[in-house]
CSV table of C-alpha atoms and ligand atoms in Angstrom, one decimal:
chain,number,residue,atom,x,y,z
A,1,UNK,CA,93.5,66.3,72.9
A,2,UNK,CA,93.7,68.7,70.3
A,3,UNK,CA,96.6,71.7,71.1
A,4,UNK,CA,94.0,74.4,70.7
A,5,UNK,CA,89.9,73.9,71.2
A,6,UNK,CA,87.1,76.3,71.3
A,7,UNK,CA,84.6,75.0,74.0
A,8,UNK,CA,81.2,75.6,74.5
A,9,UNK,CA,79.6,78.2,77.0
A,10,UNK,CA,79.5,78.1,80.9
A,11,UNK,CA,76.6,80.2,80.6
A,12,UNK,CA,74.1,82.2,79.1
A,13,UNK,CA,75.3,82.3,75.3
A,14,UNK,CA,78.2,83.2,73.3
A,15,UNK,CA,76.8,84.1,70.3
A,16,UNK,CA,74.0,86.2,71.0
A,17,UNK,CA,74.0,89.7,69.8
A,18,UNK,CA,75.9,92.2,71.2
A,19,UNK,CA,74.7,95.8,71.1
A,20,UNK,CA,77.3,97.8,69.5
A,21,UNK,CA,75.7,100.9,70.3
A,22,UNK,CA,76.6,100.9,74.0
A,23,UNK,CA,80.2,100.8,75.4
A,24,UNK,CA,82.1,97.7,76.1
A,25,UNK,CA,85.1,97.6,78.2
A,26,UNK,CA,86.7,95.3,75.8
A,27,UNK,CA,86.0,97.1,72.8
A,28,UNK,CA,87.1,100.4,74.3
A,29,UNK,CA,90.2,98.8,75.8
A,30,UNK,CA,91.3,97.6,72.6
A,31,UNK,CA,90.2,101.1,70.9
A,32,UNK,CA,92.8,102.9,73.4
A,33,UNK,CA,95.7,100.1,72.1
A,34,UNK,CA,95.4,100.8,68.8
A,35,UNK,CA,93.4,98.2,67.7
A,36,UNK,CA,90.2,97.7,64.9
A,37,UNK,CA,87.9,95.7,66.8
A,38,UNK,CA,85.3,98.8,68.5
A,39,UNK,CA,82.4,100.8,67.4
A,40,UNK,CA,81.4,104.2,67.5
A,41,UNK,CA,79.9,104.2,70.9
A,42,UNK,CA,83.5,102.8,72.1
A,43,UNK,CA,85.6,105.2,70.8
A,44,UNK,CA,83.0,107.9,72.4
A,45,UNK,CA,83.4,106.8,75.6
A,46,UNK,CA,87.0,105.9,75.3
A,47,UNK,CA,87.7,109.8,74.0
A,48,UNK,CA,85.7,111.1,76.8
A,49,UNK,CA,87.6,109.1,79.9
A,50,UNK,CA,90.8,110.0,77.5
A,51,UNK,CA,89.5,114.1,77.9
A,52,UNK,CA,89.5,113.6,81.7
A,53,UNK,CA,92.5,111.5,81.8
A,54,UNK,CA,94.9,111.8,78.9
A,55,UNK,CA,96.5,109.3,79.5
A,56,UNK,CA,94.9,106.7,79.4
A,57,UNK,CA,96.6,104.7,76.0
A,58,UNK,CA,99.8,105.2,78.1
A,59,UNK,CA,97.9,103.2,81.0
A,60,UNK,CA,96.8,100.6,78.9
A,61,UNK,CA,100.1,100.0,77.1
A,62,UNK,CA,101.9,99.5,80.3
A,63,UNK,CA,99.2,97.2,81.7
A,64,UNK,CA,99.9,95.2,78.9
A,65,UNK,CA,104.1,95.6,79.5
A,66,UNK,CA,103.0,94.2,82.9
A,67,UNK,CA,101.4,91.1,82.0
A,68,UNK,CA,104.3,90.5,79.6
A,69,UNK,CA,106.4,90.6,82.7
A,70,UNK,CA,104.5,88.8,85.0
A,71,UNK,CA,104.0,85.7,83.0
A,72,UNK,CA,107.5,86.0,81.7
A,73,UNK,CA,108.3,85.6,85.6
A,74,UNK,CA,105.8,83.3,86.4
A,75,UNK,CA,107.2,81.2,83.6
A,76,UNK,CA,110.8,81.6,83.6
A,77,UNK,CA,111.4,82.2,87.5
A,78,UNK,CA,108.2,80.3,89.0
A,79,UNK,CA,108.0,77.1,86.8
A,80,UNK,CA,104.7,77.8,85.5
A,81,UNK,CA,103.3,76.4,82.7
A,82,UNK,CA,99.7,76.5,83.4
A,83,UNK,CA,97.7,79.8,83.0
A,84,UNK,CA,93.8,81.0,83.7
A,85,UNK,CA,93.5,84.3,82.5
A,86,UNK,CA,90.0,85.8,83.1
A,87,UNK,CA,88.8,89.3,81.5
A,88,UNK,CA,91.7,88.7,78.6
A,89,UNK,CA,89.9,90.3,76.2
A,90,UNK,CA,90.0,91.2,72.1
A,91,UNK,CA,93.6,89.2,71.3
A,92,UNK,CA,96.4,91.8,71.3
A,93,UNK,CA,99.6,90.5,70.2
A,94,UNK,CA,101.5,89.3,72.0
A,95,UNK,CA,98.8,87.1,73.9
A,96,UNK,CA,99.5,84.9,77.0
A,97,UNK,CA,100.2,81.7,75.4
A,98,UNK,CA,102.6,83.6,72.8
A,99,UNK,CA,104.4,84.8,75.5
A,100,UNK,CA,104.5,81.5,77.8
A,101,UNK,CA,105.2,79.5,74.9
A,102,UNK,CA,107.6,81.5,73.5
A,103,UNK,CA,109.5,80.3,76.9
A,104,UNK,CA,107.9,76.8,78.0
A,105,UNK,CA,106.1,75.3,74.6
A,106,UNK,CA,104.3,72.7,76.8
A,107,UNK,CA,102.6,75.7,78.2
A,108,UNK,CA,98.8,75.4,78.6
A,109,UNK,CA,96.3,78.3,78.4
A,110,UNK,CA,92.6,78.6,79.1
A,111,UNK,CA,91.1,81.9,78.2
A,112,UNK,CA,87.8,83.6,79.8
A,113,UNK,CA,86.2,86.3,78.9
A,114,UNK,CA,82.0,88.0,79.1
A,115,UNK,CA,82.0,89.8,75.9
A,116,UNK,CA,80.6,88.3,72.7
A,117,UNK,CA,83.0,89.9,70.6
A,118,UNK,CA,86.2,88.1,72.0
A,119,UNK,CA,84.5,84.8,71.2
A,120,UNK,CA,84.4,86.2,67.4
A,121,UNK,CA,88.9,86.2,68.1
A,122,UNK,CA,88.6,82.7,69.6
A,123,UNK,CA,90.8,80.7,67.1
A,124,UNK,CA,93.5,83.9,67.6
A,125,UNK,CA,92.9,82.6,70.9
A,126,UNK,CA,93.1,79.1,70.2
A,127,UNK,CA,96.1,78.6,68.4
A,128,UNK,CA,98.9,77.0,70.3
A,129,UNK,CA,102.4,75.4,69.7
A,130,UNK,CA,102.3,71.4,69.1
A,131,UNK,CA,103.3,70.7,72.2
A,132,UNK,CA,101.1,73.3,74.5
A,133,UNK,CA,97.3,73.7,74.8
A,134,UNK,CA,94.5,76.8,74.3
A,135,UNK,CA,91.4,76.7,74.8
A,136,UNK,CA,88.6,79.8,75.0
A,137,UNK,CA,85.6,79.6,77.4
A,138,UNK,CA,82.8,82.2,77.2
A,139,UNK,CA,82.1,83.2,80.8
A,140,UNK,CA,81.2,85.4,83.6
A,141,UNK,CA,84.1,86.1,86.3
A,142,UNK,CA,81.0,86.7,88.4
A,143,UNK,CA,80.1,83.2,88.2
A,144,UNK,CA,83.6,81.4,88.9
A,145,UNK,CA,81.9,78.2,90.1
A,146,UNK,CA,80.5,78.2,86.7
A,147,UNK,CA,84.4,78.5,84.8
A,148,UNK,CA,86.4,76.1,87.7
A,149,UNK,CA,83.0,73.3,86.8
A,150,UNK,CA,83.7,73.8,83.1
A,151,UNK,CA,84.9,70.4,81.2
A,152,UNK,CA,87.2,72.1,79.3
A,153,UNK,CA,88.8,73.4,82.2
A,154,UNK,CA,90.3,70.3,83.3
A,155,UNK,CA,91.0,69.0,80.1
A,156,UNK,CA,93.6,71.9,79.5
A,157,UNK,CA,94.7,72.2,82.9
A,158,UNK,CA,95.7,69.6,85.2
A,159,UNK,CA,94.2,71.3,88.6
A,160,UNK,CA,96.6,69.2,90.7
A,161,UNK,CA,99.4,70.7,89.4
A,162,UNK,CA,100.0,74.9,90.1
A,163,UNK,CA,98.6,77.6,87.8
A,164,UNK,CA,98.7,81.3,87.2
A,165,UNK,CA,96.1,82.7,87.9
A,166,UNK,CA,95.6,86.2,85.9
A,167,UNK,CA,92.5,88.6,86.8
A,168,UNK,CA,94.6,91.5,84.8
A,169,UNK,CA,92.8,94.4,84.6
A,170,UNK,CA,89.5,93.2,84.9
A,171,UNK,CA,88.1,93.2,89.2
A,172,UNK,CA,87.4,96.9,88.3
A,173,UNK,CA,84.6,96.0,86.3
A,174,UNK,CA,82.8,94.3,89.4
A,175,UNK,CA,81.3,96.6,91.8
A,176,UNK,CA,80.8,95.7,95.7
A,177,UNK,CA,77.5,94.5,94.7
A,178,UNK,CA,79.6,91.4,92.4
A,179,UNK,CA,81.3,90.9,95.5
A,180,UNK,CA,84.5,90.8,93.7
A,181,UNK,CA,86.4,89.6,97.2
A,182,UNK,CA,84.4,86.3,97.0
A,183,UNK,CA,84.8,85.9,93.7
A,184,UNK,CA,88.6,86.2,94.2
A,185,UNK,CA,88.5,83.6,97.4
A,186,UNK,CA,86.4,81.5,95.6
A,187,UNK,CA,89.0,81.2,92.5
A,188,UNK,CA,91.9,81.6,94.3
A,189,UNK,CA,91.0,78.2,96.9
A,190,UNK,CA,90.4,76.7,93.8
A,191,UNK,CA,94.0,76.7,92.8
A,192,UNK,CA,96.7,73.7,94.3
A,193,UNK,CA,99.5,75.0,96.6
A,194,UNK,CA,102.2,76.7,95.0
A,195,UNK,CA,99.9,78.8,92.5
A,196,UNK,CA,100.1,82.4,92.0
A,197,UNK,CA,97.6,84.9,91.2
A,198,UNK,CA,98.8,88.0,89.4
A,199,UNK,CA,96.3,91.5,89.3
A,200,UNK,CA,96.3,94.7,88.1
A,201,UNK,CA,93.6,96.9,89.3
A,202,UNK,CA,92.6,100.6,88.2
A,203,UNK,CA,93.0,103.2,91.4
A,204,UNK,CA,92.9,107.1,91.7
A,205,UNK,CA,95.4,107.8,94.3
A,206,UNK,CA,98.4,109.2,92.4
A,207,UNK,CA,96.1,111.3,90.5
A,208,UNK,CA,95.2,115.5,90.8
A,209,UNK,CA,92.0,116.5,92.8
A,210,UNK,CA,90.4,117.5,89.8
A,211,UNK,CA,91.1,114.3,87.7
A,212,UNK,CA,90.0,111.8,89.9
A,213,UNK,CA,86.6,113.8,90.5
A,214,UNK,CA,86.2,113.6,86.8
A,215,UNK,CA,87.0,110.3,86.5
A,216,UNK,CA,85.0,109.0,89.1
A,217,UNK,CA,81.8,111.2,87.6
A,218,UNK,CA,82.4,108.9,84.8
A,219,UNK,CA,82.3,105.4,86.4
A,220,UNK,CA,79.0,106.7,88.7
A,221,UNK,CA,76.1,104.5,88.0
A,222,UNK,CA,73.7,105.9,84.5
A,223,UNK,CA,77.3,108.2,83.4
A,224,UNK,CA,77.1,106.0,80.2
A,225,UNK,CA,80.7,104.1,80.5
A,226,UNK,CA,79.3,100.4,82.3
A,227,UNK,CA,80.2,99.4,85.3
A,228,UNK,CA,83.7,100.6,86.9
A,229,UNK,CA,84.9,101.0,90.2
A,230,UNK,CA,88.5,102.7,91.2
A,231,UNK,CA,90.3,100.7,94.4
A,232,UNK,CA,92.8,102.5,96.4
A,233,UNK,CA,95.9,100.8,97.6
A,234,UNK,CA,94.2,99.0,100.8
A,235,UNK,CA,91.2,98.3,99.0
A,236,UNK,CA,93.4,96.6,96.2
A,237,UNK,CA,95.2,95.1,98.9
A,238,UNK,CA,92.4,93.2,100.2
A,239,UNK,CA,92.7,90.9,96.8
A,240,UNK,CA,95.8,89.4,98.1
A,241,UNK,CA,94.9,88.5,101.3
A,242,UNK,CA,96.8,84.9,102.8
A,243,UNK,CA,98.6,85.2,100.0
A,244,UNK,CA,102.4,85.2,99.5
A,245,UNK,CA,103.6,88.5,97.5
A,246,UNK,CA,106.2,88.1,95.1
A,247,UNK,CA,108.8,91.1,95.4
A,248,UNK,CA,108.4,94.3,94.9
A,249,UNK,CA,104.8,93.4,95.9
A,250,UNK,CA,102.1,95.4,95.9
A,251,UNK,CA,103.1,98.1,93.6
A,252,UNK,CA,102.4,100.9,91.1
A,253,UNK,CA,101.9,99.6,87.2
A,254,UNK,CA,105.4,100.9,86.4
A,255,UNK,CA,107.0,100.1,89.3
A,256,UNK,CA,107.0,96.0,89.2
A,257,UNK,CA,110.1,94.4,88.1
A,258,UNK,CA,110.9,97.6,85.9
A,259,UNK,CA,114.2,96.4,85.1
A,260,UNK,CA,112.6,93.9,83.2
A,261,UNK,CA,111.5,92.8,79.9
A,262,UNK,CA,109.6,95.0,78.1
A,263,UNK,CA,111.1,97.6,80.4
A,264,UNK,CA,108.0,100.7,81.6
A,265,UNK,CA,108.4,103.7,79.8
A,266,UNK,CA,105.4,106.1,81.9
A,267,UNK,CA,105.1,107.7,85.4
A,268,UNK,CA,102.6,106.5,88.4
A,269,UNK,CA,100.4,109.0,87.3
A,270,UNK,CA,100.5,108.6,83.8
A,271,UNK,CA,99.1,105.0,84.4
A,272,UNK,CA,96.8,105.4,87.8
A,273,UNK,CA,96.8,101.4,88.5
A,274,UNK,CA,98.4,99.2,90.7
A,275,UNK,CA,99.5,95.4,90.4
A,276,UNK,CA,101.0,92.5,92.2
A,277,UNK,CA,102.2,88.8,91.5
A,278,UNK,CA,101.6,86.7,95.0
A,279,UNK,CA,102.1,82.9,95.5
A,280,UNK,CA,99.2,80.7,96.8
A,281,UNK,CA,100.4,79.1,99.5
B,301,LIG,C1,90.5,96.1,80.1
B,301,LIG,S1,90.3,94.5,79.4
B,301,LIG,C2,91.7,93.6,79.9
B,301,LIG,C3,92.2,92.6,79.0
B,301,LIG,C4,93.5,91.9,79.4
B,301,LIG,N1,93.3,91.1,80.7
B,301,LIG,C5,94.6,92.9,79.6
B,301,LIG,O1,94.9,93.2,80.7
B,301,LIG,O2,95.2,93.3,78.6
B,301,LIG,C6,89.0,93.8,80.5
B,301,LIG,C7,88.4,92.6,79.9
B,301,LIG,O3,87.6,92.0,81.0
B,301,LIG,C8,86.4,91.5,80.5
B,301,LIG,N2,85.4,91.4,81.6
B,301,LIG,C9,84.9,92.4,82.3
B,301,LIG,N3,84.0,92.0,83.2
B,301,LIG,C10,84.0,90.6,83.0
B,301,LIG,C11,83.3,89.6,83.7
B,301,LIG,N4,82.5,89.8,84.7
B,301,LIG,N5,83.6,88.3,83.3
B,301,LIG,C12,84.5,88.1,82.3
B,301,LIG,N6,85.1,89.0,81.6
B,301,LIG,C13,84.9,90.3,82.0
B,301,LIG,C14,86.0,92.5,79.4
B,301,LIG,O4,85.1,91.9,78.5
B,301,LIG,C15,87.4,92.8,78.8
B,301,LIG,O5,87.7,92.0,77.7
């Protein structure tokens, strides 16, 4: 097979139209990184979480230093060379399979995402060293019987063999009414012994009174910013159950593996998130 393949939809449609006048968590996300790909509606909602929480770019960056040191660990420390990363949104530099191949060039990559506009970035998503795989699937995280059943799937990945599993920043976008715990199980027992899964979730714990109740205004149902839901620590927690947690486990953004590369350069409560790397056992 070709190193890097664009595959069809699991469902619904990748290329229908996307409504740029209402918010999207990708285009938003990428507005708060500094990127090009977001509209007018995004950068409204984006400044008006960023009015109730200033930091927020700060929170973004250093998810982003996270998931350059968890599948730097994964890779280097945990023999992985397989990744599914679901919610990876618009391509930011350096993407997973620059950063897995940069170690392991065999590495192989499948990408997921919901939003129309990331499938517009698929070939930045696609490209691959000789040796490795990419491929980009259009889907729901909602749906994962609908990603594991995809062809492409297990062209890219041999599923006998252990992957990395990354749901980075994204199980906040799915309310209790997704039942994001299923969804998780349902992935997760998907996966062959030795796996890992690697999370970072948005939470209000570390932050004032005042900010969390604005914050949380914002993610209440009709506010205007799509669906969001803030986890505390147990809640997060949950995510990882029967699972094996990779030290320090369950931990603030900046607090995982700090001494490594790239190193965290914010506070908890600059960043209000909390992430973990745990082996499937
Ligand atoms: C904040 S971005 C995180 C991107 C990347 N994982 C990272 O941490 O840098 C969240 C991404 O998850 C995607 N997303 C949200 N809900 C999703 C769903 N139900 N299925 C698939 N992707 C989803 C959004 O489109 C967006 O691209």
């Amino acid at each position: 097979m070709s190193a890097a393949k664009e595959a069809r939809p699991t469902s619904g449609g990748p290329y229908r139209a996307f409504d740029a006048g209402k918010t999207h968590p990708s285009r938003r996300y990428d507005y708060w990184l500094g990127g090009k790909d977001n509209f007018a509606a995004d950068r409204a909602s984006g400044d008006q979480i960023a009015d109730a929480f200033p930091t927020v770019r700060q929170a973004a960056i250093e998810n982003r230093r996270f998931l350059q040191r968890a599948v730097s660990y994964l890779v280097r420390d945990a023999g992985i060379t397989q990744f599914l990363d679901l919610g990876t949104g618009i391509p930011t530099s350096p993407n997973v399979h620059e950063i897995a191949q940069g170690i392991a060039p065999t590495a192989r990559i499948v990408y997921v995402d919901h939003d129309p506009m990331v499938v517009v970035h698929g070939r930045a998503l696609t490209t691959s060293t000789p040796e490795g795989a990419t491929a980009y699937l259009h889907g729901d995280l909602r749906e994962p019987e609908t990603i594991l059943d995809h062809p492409v799937l297990a062209e890219v990945l041999d599923l006998d063999r252990p992957i990395g599993l990354l749901l980075v920043a994204v199980l906040h976008f799915l309310t209790d009414a997704d039942a994001p715990y299923d969804v998780v199980d349902h992935l997760v027992e998907a996966l062959p012994a030795g796996s890992f899964l690697a999370i970072s979730h948005a939470t209000l714990d570390p932050l004032p009174a005042d900010t969390a109740e604005r914050l949380s205004a914002l993610a209440a149902p009709g506010a205007g910013h799509g669906a969001f839901r803030f986890r505390t620590r147990a809640e997060v927690s949950r995510f990882l159950d029967g699972l094996d947690l990779v030290e320090p486990g369950l931990t603030p953004i900046v607090e995982w593996c700090p001494e490594a590369y790239p190193r965290p350069e914010a506070t908890v409560a600059e960043t209000a998130g909390y992430v973990a790397v745990a082996r499937v056992p």
